[in-house]
CSV table of C-alpha atoms and ligand atoms in Angstrom, one decimal:
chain,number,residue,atom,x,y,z
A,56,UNK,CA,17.0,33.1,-13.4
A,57,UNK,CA,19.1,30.0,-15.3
A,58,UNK,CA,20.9,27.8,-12.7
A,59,UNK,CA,24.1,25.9,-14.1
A,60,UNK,CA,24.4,22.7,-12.5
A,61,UNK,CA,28.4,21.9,-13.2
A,62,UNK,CA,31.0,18.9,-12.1
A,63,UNK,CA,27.7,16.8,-11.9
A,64,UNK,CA,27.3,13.1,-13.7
A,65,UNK,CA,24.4,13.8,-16.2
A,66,UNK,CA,22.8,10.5,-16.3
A,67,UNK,CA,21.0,10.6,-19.8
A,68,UNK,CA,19.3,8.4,-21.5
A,69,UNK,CA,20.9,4.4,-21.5
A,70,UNK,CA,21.7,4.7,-25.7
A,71,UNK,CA,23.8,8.1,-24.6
A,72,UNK,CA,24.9,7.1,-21.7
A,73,UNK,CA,26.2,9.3,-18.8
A,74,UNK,CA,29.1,12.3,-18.5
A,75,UNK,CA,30.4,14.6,-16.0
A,76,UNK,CA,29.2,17.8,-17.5
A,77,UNK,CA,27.0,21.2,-17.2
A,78,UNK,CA,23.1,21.8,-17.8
A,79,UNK,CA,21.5,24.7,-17.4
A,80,UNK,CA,18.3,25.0,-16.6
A,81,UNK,CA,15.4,27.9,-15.5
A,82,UNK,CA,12.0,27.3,-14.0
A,83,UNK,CA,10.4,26.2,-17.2
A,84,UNK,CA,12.9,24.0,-19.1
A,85,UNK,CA,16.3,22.5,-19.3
A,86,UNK,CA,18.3,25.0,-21.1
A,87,UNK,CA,21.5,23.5,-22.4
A,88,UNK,CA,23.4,20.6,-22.0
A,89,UNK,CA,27.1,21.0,-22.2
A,90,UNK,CA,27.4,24.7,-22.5
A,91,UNK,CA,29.6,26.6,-20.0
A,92,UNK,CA,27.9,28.3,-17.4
A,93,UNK,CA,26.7,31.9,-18.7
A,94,UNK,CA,27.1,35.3,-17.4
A,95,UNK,CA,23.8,35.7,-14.3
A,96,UNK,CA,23.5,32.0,-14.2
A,97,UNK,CA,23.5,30.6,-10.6
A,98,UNK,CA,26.2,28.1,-10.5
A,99,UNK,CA,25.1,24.6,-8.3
A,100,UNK,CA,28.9,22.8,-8.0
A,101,UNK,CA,28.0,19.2,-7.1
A,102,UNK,CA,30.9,18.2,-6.9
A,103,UNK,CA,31.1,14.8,-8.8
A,104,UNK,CA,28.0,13.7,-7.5
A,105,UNK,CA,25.0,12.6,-10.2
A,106,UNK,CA,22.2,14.0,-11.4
A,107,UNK,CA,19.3,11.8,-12.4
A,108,UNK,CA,16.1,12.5,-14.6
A,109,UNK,CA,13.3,12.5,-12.3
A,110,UNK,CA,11.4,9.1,-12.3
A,111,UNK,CA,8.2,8.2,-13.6
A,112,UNK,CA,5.7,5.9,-12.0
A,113,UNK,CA,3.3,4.9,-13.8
A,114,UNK,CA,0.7,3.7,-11.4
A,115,UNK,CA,-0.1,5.0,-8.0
A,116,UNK,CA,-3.2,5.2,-5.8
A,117,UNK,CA,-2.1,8.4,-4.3
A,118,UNK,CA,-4.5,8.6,-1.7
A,119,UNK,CA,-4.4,4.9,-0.1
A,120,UNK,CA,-0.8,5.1,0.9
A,121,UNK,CA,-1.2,5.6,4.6
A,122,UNK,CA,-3.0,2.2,5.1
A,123,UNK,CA,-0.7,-0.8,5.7
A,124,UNK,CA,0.2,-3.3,3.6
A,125,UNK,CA,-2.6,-5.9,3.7
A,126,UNK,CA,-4.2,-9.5,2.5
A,127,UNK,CA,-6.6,-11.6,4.1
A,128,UNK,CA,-5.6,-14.9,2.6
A,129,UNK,CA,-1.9,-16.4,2.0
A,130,UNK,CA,-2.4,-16.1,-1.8
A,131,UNK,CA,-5.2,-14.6,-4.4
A,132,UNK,CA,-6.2,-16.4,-7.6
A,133,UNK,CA,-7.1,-13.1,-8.9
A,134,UNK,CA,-6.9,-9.8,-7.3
A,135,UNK,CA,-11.2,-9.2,-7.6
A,136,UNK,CA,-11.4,-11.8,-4.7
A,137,UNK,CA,-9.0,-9.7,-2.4
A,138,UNK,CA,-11.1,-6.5,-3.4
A,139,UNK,CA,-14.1,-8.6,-2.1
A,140,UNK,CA,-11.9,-9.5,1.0
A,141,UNK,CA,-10.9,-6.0,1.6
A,142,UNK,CA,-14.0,-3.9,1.0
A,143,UNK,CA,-15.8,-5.1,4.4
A,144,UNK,CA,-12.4,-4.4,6.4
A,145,UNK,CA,-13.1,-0.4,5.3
A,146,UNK,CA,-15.5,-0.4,8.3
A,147,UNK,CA,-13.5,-2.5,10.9
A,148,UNK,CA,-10.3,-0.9,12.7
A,149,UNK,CA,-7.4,-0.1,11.7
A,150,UNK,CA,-8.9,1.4,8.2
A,151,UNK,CA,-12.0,2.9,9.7
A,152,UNK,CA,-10.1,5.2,11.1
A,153,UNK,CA,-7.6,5.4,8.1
A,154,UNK,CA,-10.3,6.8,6.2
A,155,UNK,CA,-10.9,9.9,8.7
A,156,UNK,CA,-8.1,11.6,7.0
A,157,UNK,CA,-8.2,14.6,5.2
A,158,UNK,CA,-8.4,14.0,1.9
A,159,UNK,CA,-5.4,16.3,1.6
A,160,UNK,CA,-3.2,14.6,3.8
A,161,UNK,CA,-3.9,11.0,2.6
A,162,UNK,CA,-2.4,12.4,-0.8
A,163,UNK,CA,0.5,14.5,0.7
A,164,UNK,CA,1.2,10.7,1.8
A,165,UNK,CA,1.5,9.3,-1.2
A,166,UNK,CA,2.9,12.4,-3.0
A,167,UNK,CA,5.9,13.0,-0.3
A,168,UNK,CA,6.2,8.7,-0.3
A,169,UNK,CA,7.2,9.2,-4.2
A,170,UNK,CA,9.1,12.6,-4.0
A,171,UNK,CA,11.7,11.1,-1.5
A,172,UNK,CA,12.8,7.9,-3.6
A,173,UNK,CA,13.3,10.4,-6.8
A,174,UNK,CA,10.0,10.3,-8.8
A,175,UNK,CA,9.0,13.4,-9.9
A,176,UNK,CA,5.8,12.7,-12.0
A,177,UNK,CA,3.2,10.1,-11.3
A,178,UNK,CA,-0.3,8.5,-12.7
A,179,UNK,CA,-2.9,8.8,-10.4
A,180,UNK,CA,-5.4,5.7,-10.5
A,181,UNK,CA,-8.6,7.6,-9.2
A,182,UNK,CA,-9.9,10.4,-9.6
A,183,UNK,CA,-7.1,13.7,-10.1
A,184,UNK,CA,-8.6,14.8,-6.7
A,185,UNK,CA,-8.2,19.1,-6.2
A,186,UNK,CA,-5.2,18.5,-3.4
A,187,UNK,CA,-3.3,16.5,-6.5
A,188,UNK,CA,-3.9,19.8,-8.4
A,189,UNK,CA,-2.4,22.4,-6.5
A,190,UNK,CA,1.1,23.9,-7.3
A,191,UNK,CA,2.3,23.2,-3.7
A,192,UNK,CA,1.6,19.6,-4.0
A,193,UNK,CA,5.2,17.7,-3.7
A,194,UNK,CA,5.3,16.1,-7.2
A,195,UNK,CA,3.9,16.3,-10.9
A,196,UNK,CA,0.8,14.1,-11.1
A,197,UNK,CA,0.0,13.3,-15.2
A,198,UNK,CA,-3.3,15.7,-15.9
A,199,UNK,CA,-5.1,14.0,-19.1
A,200,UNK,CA,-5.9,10.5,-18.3
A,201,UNK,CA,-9.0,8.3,-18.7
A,202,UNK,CA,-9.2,5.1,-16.2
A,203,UNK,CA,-11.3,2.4,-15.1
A,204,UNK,CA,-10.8,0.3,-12.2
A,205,UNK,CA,-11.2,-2.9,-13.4
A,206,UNK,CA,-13.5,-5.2,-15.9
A,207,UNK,CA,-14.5,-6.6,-13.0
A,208,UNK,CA,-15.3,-3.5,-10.5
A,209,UNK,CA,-16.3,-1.0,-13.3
A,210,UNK,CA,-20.1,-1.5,-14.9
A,211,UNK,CA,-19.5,1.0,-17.7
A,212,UNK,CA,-16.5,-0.1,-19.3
A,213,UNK,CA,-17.1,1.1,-22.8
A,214,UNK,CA,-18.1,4.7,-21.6
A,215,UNK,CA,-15.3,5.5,-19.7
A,216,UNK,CA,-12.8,4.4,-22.9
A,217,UNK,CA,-15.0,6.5,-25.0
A,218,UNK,CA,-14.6,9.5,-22.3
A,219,UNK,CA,-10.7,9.7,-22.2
A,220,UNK,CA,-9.4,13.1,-23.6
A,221,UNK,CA,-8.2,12.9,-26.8
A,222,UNK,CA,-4.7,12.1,-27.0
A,223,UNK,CA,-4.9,10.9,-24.0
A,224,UNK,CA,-4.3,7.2,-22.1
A,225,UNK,CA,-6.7,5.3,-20.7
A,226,UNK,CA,-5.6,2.9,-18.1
A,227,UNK,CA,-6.7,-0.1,-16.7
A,228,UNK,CA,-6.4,-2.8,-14.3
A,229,UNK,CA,-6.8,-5.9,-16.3
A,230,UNK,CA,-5.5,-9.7,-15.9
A,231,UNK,CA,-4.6,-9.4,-12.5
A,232,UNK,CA,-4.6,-13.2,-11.3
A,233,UNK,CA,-2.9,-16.5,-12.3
A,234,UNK,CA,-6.5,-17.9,-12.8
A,235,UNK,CA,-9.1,-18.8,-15.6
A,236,UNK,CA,-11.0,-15.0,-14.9
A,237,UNK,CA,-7.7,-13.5,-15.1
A,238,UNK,CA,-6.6,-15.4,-18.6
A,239,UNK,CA,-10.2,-14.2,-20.6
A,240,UNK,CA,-9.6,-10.6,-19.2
A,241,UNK,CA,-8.1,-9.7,-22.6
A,242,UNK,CA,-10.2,-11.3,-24.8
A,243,UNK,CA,-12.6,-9.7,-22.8
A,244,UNK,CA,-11.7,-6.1,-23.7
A,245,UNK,CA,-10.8,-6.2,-27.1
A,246,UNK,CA,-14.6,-7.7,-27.8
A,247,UNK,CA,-15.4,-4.6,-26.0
A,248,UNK,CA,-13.4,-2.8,-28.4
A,249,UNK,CA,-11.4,-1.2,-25.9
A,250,UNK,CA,-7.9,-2.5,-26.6
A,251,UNK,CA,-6.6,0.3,-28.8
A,252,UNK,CA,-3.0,2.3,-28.7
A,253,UNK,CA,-4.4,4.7,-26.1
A,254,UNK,CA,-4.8,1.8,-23.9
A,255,UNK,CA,-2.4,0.9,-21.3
A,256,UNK,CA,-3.0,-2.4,-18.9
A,257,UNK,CA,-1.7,-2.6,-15.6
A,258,UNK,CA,-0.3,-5.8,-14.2
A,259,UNK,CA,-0.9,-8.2,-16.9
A,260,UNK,CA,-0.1,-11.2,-15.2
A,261,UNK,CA,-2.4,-13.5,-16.8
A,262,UNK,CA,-1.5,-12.2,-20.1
A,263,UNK,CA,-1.0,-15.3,-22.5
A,264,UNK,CA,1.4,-15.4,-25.1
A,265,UNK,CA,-1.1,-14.4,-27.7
A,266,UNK,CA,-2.6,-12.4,-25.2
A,267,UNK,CA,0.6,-10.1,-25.0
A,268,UNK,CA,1.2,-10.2,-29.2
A,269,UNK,CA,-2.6,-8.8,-29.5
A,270,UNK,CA,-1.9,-6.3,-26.9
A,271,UNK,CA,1.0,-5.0,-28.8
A,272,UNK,CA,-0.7,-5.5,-32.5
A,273,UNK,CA,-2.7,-2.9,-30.8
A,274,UNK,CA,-0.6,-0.8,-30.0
A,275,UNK,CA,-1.4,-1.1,-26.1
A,276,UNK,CA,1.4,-0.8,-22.8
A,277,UNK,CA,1.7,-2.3,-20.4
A,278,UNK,CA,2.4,-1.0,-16.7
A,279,UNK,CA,4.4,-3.4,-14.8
A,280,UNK,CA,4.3,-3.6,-10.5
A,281,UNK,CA,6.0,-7.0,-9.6
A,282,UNK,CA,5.9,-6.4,-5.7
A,283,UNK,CA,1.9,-6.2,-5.6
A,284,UNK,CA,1.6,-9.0,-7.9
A,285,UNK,CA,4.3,-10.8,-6.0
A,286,UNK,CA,2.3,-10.2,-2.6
A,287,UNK,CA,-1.5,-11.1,-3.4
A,288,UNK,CA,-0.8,-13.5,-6.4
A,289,UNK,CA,2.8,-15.2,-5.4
A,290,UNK,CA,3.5,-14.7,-9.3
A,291,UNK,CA,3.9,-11.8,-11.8
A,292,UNK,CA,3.9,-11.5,-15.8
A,293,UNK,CA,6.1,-12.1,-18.4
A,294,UNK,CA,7.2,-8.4,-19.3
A,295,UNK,CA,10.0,-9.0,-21.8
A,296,UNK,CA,7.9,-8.1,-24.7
A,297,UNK,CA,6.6,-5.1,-24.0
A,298,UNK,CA,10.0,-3.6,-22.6
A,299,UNK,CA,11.4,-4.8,-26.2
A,300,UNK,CA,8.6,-3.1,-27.9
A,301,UNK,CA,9.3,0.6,-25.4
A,302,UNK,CA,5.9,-0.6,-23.8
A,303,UNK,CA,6.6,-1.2,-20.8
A,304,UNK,CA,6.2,1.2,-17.5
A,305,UNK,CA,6.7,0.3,-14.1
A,306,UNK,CA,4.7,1.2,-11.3
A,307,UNK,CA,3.9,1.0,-6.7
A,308,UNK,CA,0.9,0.6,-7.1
A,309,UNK,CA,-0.3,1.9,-3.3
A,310,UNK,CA,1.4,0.8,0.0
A,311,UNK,CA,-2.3,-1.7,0.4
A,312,UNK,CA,-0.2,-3.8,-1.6
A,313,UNK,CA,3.4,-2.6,-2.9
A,314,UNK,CA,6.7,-3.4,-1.1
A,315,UNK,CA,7.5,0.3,-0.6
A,316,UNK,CA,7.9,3.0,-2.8
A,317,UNK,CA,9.6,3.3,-6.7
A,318,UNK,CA,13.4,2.2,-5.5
A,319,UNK,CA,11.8,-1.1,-3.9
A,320,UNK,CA,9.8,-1.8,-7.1
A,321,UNK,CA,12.3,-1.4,-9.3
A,322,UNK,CA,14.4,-4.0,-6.8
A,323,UNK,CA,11.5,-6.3,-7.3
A,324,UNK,CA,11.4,-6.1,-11.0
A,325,UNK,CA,15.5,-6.6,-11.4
A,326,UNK,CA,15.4,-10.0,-8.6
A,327,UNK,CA,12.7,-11.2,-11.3
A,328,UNK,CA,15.8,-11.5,-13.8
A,329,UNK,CA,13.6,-10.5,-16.8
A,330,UNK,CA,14.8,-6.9,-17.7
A,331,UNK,CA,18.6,-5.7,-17.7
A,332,UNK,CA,19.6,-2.0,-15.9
A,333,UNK,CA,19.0,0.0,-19.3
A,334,UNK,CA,15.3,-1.6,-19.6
A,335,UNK,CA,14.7,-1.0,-16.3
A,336,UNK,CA,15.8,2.8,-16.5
A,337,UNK,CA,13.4,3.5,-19.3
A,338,UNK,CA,10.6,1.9,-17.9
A,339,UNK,CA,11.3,4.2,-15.5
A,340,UNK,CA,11.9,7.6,-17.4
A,341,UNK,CA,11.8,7.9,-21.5
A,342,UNK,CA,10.0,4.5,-22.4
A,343,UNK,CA,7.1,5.5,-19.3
A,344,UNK,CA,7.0,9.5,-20.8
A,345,UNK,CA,6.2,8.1,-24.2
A,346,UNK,CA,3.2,5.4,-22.9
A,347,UNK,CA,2.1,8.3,-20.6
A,348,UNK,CA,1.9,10.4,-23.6
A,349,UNK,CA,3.8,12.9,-21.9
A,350,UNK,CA,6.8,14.2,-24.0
A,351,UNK,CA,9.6,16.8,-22.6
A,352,UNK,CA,9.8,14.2,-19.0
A,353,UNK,CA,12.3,11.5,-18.5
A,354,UNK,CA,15.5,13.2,-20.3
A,355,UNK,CA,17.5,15.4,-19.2
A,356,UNK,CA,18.3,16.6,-22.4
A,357,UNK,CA,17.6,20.5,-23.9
A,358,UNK,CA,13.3,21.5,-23.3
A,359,UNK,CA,12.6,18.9,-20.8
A,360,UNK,CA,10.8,19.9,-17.7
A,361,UNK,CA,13.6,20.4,-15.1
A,362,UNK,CA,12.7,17.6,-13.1
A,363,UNK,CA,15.8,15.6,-11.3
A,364,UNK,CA,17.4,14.3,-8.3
A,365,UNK,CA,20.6,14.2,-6.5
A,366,UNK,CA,22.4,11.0,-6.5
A,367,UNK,CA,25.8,9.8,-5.5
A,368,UNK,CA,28.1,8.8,-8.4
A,369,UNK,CA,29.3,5.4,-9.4
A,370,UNK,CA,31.0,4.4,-12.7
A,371,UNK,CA,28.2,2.6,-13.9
A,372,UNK,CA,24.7,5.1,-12.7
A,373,UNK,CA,22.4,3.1,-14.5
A,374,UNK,CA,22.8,-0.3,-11.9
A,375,UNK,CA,23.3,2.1,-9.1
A,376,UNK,CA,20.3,3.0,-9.5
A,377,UNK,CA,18.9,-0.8,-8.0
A,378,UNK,CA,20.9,-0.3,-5.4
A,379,UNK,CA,19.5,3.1,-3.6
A,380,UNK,CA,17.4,3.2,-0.9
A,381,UNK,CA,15.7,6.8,0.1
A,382,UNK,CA,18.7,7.7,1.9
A,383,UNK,CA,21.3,7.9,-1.1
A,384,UNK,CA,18.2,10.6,-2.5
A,385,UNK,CA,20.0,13.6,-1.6
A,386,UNK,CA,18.0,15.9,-3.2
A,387,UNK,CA,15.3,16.7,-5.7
A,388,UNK,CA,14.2,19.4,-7.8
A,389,UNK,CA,10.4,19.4,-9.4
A,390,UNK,CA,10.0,22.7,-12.3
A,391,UNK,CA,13.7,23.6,-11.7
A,392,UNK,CA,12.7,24.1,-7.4
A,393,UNK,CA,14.2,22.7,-4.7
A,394,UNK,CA,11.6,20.1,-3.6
A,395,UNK,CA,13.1,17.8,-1.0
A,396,UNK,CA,16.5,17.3,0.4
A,397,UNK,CA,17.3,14.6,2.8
B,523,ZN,ZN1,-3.6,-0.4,-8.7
């Protein structure tokens, strides 16, 4: 049965801008925009308050956000040396017992960690596992997706490009470091021939300049997770281009690493001074649905998913956004449902 959500701030999309009116919307799709509630539509009065697109993050390791933030060193060179740091800690305490988890649980973790700071769909980086299938699950996870870990961690580079679905991204973590290994990463995968327009490159932070203008020649992204790379490597990556070129995602990463969850990130990425509000937003919603290769998420305009959260209003929504912390999430709605309210 529609629901008309009325006296809300529709925050839509930066070049639109935002306006106190109605959408409609039903379990599959946002109806209407603008239209007057209709006769059987369940009317949701929010009384001035805002209403958000759900946000996209663009990089997650659902399952490993129940470990604490950790390092073993002040500062990495390049993040394969603290994956050689952290590997032998698996077995020693407190991650030995970390791992005893449920499967299940560790992703409700990371799906309930995202939910409550507004995002409503995420990219896994691992395996879609069965709990990040069901319908109950708290969020959207993005189904077609091909991956590798690294250049550095994953043998078979050039087989797992070549088995992404078609039409699908494939997603990797490349040039993660401020060092030498780090700045041939690139190179390295377009001899490969693995830089294409389905590929999208997390972190980036050894990109070059020539390095980036290849990457977008390509027709490659880039997903962007400052607080990670600001933790292990003390530095992060020059994003500007890619946000120019609608390339540019941003993404936690897991809680191993990340500051906290999507509202902290996007604080990290606005203190680096690179992006204004309206980049940030799409990197967060339409510019991180196209890269994704997802279409109808990110808008909340007319036959987008009926993803969104409760927000309070301010006169400019878009720079409000870098100011909320989980608590000013008052409510959100995955497939038209009532998913969490604080
Ligand atoms: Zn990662």
């Amino acid at each position: 049965m529609p629901i008309a959500i009325v006296n809300a701030l529709i925050v839509l999309p930066p070049e639109i801008g935002a306006r106190m009116t109605t959408l409609r919307f039903d379990a599959r799709r946002i109806l209407s925009l603008d239209q007057p509630p209709q006769r059987g539509d369940t009317v949701l009065d929010l009384s001035g308050r805002a209403l958000y697109p759900g946000m996209i993050n663009a990089h997650d390791h659902l399952e490993l956000n129940h470990y604490p933030r950790s390092k073993f060193r002040p500062v990495y060179p390049n993040a394969h040396e603290w994956g050689h740091d952290f590997l032998p800690k698996l077995a020693e305490e407190p991650y030995r017992t970390l791992r005893k988890k449920p499967l299940e649980e560790q992703c409700n973790i990371g799906g309930i960690k995202n939910l409550r700071s507004g995002v409503t769909l995420v990219a896994q980086h691992n395996p879609l596992h069965a709990p990040l299938r069901e319908a109950e699950f708290p969020i959207r996870v993005l189904e077609r997706y091909g991956w590798a870990h690294s250049l550095h961690f994953e043998p078979k580079i050039q087989r797992s490009y070549r088995r992404t679905p078609r039409g699908a991204v494939w997603m990797i973590h490349l040039a993660e470091g401020t060092d030498a290994l780090a700045a041939a990463e690139l190179r390295q995968l377009q001899s490969l021939g693995c830089l294409k327009a389905n590929t999208v490159l997390i972190h980036g932070v050894g990109l070059s300049a020539e390095d980036r203008q290849a990457a977008l020649e390509a027709g490659a992204g880039l997903i962007w997770c400052p607080s990670t790379n600001y933790y292990l490597l003390g530095a992060t990556g020059d994003v500007r281009e890619f946000a120019a070129a609608r390339r540019l995602a941003i993404g936690t990463d897991s809680r191993l690493t990340a500051d906290g969850d999507m509202l902290d990130e996007l604080r990290a990425a606005a203190k680096t001074g690179q992006l204004d509000v309206h980049s940030l937003f799409r990197a967060v919603t339409t510019d991180a649905a196209r890269l994704l290769r997802v279409r109808d998420v990110g808008a909340l305009l007319p036959n987008h998913l009926p993803d969104f959260f409760i927000a309070p209003a301010s006169s400019d929504p878009y720079a409000a956004l870098l100011t909320f912390t989980p608590h000013n999430i008052e409510a959100v709605y995955v497939g038209g449902r009532l998913r969490y309210q604080r």
